Short mmCIF file of C-alpha atoms and ligand atoms in Angstrom, two decimals:
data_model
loop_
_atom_site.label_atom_id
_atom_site.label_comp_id
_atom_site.label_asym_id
_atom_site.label_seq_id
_atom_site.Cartn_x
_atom_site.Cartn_y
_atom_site.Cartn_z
CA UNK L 1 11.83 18.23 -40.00
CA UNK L 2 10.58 18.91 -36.52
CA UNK L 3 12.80 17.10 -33.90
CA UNK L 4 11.36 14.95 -31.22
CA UNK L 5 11.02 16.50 -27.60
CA UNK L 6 13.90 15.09 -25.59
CA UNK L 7 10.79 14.19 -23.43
CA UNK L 8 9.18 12.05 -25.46
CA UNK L 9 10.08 8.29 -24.78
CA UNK L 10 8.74 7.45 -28.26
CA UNK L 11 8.06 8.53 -31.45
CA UNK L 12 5.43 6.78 -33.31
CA UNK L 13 6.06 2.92 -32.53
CA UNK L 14 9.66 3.95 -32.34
CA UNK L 15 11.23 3.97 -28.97
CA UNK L 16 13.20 6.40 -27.81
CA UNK L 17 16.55 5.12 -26.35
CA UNK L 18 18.50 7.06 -23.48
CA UNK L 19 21.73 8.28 -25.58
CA UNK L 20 18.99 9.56 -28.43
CA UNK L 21 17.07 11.79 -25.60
CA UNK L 22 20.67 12.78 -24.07
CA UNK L 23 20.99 14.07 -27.74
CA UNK L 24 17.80 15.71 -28.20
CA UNK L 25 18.19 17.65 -24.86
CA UNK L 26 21.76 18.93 -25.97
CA UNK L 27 19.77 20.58 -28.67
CA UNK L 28 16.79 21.62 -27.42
CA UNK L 29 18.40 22.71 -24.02
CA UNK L 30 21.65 23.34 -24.32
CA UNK L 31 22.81 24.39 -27.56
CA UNK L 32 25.60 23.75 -29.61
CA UNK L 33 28.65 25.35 -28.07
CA UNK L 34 27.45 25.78 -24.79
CA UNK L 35 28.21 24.80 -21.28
CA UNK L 36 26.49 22.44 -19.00
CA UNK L 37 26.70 20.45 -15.80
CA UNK L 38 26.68 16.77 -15.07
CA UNK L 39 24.30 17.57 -12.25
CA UNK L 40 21.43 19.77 -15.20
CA UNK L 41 21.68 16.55 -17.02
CA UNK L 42 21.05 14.07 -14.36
CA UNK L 43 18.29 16.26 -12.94
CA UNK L 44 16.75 16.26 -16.56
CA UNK L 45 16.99 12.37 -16.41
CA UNK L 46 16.39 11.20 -12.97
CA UNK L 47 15.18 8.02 -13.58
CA UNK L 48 17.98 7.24 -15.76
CA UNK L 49 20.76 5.81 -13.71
CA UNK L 50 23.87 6.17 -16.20
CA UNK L 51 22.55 9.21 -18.37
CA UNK L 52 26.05 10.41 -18.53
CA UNK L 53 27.29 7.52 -19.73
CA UNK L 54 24.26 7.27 -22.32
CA UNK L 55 25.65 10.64 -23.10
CA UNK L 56 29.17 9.74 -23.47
CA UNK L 57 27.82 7.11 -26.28
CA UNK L 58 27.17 9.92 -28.34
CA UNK L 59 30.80 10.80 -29.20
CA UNK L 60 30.73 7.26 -30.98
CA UNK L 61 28.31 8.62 -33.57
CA UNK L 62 30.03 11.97 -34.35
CA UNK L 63 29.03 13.72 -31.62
CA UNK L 64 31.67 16.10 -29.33
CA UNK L 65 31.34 16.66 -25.91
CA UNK L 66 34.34 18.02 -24.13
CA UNK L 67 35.53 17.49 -20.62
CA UNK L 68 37.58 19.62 -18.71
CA UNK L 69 40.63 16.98 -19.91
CA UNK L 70 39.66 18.53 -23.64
CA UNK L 71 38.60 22.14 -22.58
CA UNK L 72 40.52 23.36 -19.83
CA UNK L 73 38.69 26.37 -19.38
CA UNK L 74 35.85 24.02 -18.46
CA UNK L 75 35.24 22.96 -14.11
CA UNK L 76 35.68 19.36 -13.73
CA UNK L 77 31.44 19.57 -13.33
CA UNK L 78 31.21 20.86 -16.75
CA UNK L 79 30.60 19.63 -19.76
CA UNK L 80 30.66 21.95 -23.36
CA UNK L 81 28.35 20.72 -26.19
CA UNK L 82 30.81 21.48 -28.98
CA UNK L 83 28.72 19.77 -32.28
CA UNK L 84 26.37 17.16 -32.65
CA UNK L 85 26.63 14.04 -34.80
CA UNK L 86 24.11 11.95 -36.45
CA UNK L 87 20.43 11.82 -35.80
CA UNK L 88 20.72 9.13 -33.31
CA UNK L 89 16.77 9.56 -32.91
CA UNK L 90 16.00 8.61 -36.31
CA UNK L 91 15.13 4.95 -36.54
CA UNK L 92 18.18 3.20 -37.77
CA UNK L 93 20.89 5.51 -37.33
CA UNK L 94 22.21 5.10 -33.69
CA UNK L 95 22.96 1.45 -35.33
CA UNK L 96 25.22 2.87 -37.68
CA UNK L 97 29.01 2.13 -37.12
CA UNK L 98 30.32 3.69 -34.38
CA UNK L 99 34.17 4.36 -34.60
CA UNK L 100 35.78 1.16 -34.63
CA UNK L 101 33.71 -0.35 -37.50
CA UNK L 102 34.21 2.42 -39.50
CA UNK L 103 37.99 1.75 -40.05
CA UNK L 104 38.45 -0.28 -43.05
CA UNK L 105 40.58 -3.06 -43.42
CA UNK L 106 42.60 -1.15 -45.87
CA UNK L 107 42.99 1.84 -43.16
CA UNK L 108 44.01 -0.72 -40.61
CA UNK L 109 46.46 -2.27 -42.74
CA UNK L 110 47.96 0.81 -43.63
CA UNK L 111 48.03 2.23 -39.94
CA UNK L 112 50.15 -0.76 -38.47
CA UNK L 113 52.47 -0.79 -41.31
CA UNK L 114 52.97 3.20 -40.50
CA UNK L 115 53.71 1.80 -36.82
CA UNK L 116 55.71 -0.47 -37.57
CA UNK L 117 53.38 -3.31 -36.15
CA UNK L 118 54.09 -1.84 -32.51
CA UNK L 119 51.55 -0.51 -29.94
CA UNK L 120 52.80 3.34 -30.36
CA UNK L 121 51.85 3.61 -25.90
CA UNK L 122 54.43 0.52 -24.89
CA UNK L 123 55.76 -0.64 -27.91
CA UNK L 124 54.46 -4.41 -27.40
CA UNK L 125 53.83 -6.53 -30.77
CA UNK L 126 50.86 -8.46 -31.38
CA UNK L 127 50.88 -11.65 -30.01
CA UNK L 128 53.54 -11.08 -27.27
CA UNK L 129 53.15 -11.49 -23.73
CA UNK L 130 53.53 -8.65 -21.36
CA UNK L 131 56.47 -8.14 -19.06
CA UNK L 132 54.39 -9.64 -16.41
CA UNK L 133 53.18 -12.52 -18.32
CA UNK L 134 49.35 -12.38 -17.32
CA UNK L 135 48.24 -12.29 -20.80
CA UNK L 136 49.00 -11.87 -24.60
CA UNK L 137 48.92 -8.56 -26.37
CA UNK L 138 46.23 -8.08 -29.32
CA UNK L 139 46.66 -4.63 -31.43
CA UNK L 140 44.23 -2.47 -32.12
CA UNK L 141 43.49 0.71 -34.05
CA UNK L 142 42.49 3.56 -31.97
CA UNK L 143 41.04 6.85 -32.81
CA UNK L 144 43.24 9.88 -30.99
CA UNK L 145 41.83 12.95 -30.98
CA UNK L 146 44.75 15.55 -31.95
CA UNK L 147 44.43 19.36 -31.37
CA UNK L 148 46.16 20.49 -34.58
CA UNK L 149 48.36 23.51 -34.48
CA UNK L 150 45.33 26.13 -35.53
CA UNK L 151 43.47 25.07 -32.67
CA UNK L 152 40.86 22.73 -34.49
CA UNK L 153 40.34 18.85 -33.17
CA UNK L 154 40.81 16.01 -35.41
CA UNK L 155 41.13 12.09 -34.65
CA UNK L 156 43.41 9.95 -35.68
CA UNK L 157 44.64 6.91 -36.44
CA UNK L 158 47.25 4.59 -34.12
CA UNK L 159 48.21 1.07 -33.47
CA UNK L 160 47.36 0.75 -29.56
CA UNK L 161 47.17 -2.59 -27.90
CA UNK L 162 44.52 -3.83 -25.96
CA UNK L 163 46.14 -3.43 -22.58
CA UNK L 164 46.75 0.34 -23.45
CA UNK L 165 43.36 1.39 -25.38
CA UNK L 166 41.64 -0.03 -21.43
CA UNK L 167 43.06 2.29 -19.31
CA UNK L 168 41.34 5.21 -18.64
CA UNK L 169 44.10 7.61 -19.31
CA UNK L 170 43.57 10.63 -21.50
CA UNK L 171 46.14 10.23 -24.18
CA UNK L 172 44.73 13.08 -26.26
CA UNK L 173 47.37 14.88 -28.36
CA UNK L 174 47.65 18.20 -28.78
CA UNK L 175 50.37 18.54 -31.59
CA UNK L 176 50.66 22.77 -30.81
CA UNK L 177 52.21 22.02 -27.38
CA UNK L 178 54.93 19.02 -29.13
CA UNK L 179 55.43 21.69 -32.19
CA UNK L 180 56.14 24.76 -29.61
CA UNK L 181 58.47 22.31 -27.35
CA UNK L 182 60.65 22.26 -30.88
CA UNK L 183 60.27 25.59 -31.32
CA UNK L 184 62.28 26.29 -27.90
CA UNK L 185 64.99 23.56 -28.35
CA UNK L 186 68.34 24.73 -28.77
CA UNK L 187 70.38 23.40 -31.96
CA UNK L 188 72.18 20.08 -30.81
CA UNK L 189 68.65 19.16 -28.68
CA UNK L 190 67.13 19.43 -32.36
CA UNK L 191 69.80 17.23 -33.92
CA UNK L 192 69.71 15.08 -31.93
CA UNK L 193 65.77 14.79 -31.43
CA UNK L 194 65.59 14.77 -35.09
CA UNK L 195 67.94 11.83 -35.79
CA UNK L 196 65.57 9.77 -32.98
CA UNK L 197 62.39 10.43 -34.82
CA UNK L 198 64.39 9.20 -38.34
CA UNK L 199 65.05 6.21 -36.39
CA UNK L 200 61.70 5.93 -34.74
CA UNK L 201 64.00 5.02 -31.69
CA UNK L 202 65.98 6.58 -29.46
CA UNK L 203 69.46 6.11 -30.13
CA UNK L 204 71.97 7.05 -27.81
CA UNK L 205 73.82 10.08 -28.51
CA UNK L 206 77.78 10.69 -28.12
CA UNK L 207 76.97 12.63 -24.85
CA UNK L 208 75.35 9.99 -23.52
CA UNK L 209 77.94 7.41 -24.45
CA UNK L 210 80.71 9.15 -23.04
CA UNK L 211 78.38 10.31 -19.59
CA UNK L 212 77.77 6.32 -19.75
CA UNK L 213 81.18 5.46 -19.51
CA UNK L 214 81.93 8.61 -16.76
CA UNK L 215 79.96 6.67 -13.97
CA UNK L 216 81.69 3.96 -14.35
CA UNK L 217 85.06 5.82 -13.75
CA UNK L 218 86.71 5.49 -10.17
CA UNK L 219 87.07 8.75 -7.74
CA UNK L 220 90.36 9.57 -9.35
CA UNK L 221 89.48 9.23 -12.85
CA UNK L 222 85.98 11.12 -12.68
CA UNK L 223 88.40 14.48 -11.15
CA UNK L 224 90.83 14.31 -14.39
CA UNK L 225 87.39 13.84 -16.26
CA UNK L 226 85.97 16.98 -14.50
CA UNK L 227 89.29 19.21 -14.57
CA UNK L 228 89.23 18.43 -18.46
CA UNK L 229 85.82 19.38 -18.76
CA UNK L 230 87.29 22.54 -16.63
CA UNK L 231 89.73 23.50 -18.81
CA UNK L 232 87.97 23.70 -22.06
CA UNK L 233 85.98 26.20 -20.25
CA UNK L 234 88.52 28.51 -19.80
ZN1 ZN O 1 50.35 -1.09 -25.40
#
């Protein structure tokens, strides 16, 4: 099947939409794993005022388009076309459902059981108001794209509240830099990391307990502290 020239602003009696064009153009000028700039596309599009937001549509039908955030050997300017999605050109098919209407209701009940009915970002339940009382919380399941430790990108699935999913912070995951963090902790770190995540909370551990009840202790008291700490050096 021959593709439509990113050009074209129809097909037929079909019109062609800004995002589909963005899409055509990725293939026919671009090319799957290459580089380009925000400033090629706009010059390909000039009379289209948002084309890199038309663009940035695309990821919600399957298509992946990293940033520098994603690809850090990319310039803030640049943009890599890592794969394309689905024909968004083809009558029909940019309707299809973009992330969010893809989960099932089975998925979604099975993601906020996982987290414990908590927004995994701040940890507010549904229905609660927010420390600042301006408005209610209402979870959500998000997508969140995880680097997985042989370098490949997958999304998945968390309980995010509203409040949290709007803010334009990058909360990409990549799990190789968590896993190599491990990797370098030294054995009581590791216990005591370890009995957090069993808890999904952080508990507090005997160190901290006892360096707890240290500040409190007057001049006097924090010295005998400190020359017993001393001595078990020796
Ligand atoms: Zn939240």
């Amino acid at each position: 099947m021959t593709l439509p020239s990113w050009r074209e602003t129809e097909v037929g009696d079909h019109k062609l939409g800004s995002m589909a064009r963005a899409a055509l153009w990725l293939i026919q000028e671009v090319g799957e794993g290459k580089i380009f700039t925000v400033a090629r596309l706009r010059e390909a599009f000039p009379d289209i005022a948002q084309i890199d937001r038309r663009m940035r549509d695309l990821r919600d039908h399957g298509w992946e388009i990293a940033t520098s955030r994603e690809d850090p050997t990319l310039l803030q300017q640049e943009r890599r076309f890592v794969t394309r999605g689905k024909d968004v050109w083809v009558p029909g098919q940019a309707k299809g459902p973009n992330h969010k209407a893809s989960i099932t209701n089975a998925q979604r009940a099975r993601v906020l059981q996982a987290d414990g009915y908590l927004c995994r970002t701040c940890g507010i339940a549904n229905g609660e108001t927010y420390e600042d009382g301006v408005e209610q919380s209402a979870l959500n399941i998000a997508r969140r794209q995880v680097t997985l430790p042989d370098g490949s990108i997958t999304h998945q699935l968390v309980t995010e509240c509203k409040r949290c999913g709007r803010g334009s912070v990058d909360r990409s995951v990549d799990l190789r830099e968590v896993l190599s963090r491990i990797d370098s902790l030294a054995p009581l770190e590791r216990s005591v990391l370890s009995g957090w995540v069993k808890a999904d909370q952080r508990t507090y551990s005997s160190l901290e307990v006892l360096w707890g009840m240290y500040r409190t202790l007057p001049e006097e008291s924090r010295k005998a502290v400190a020359d017993a700490l001393d001595g078990t050096d020796d």
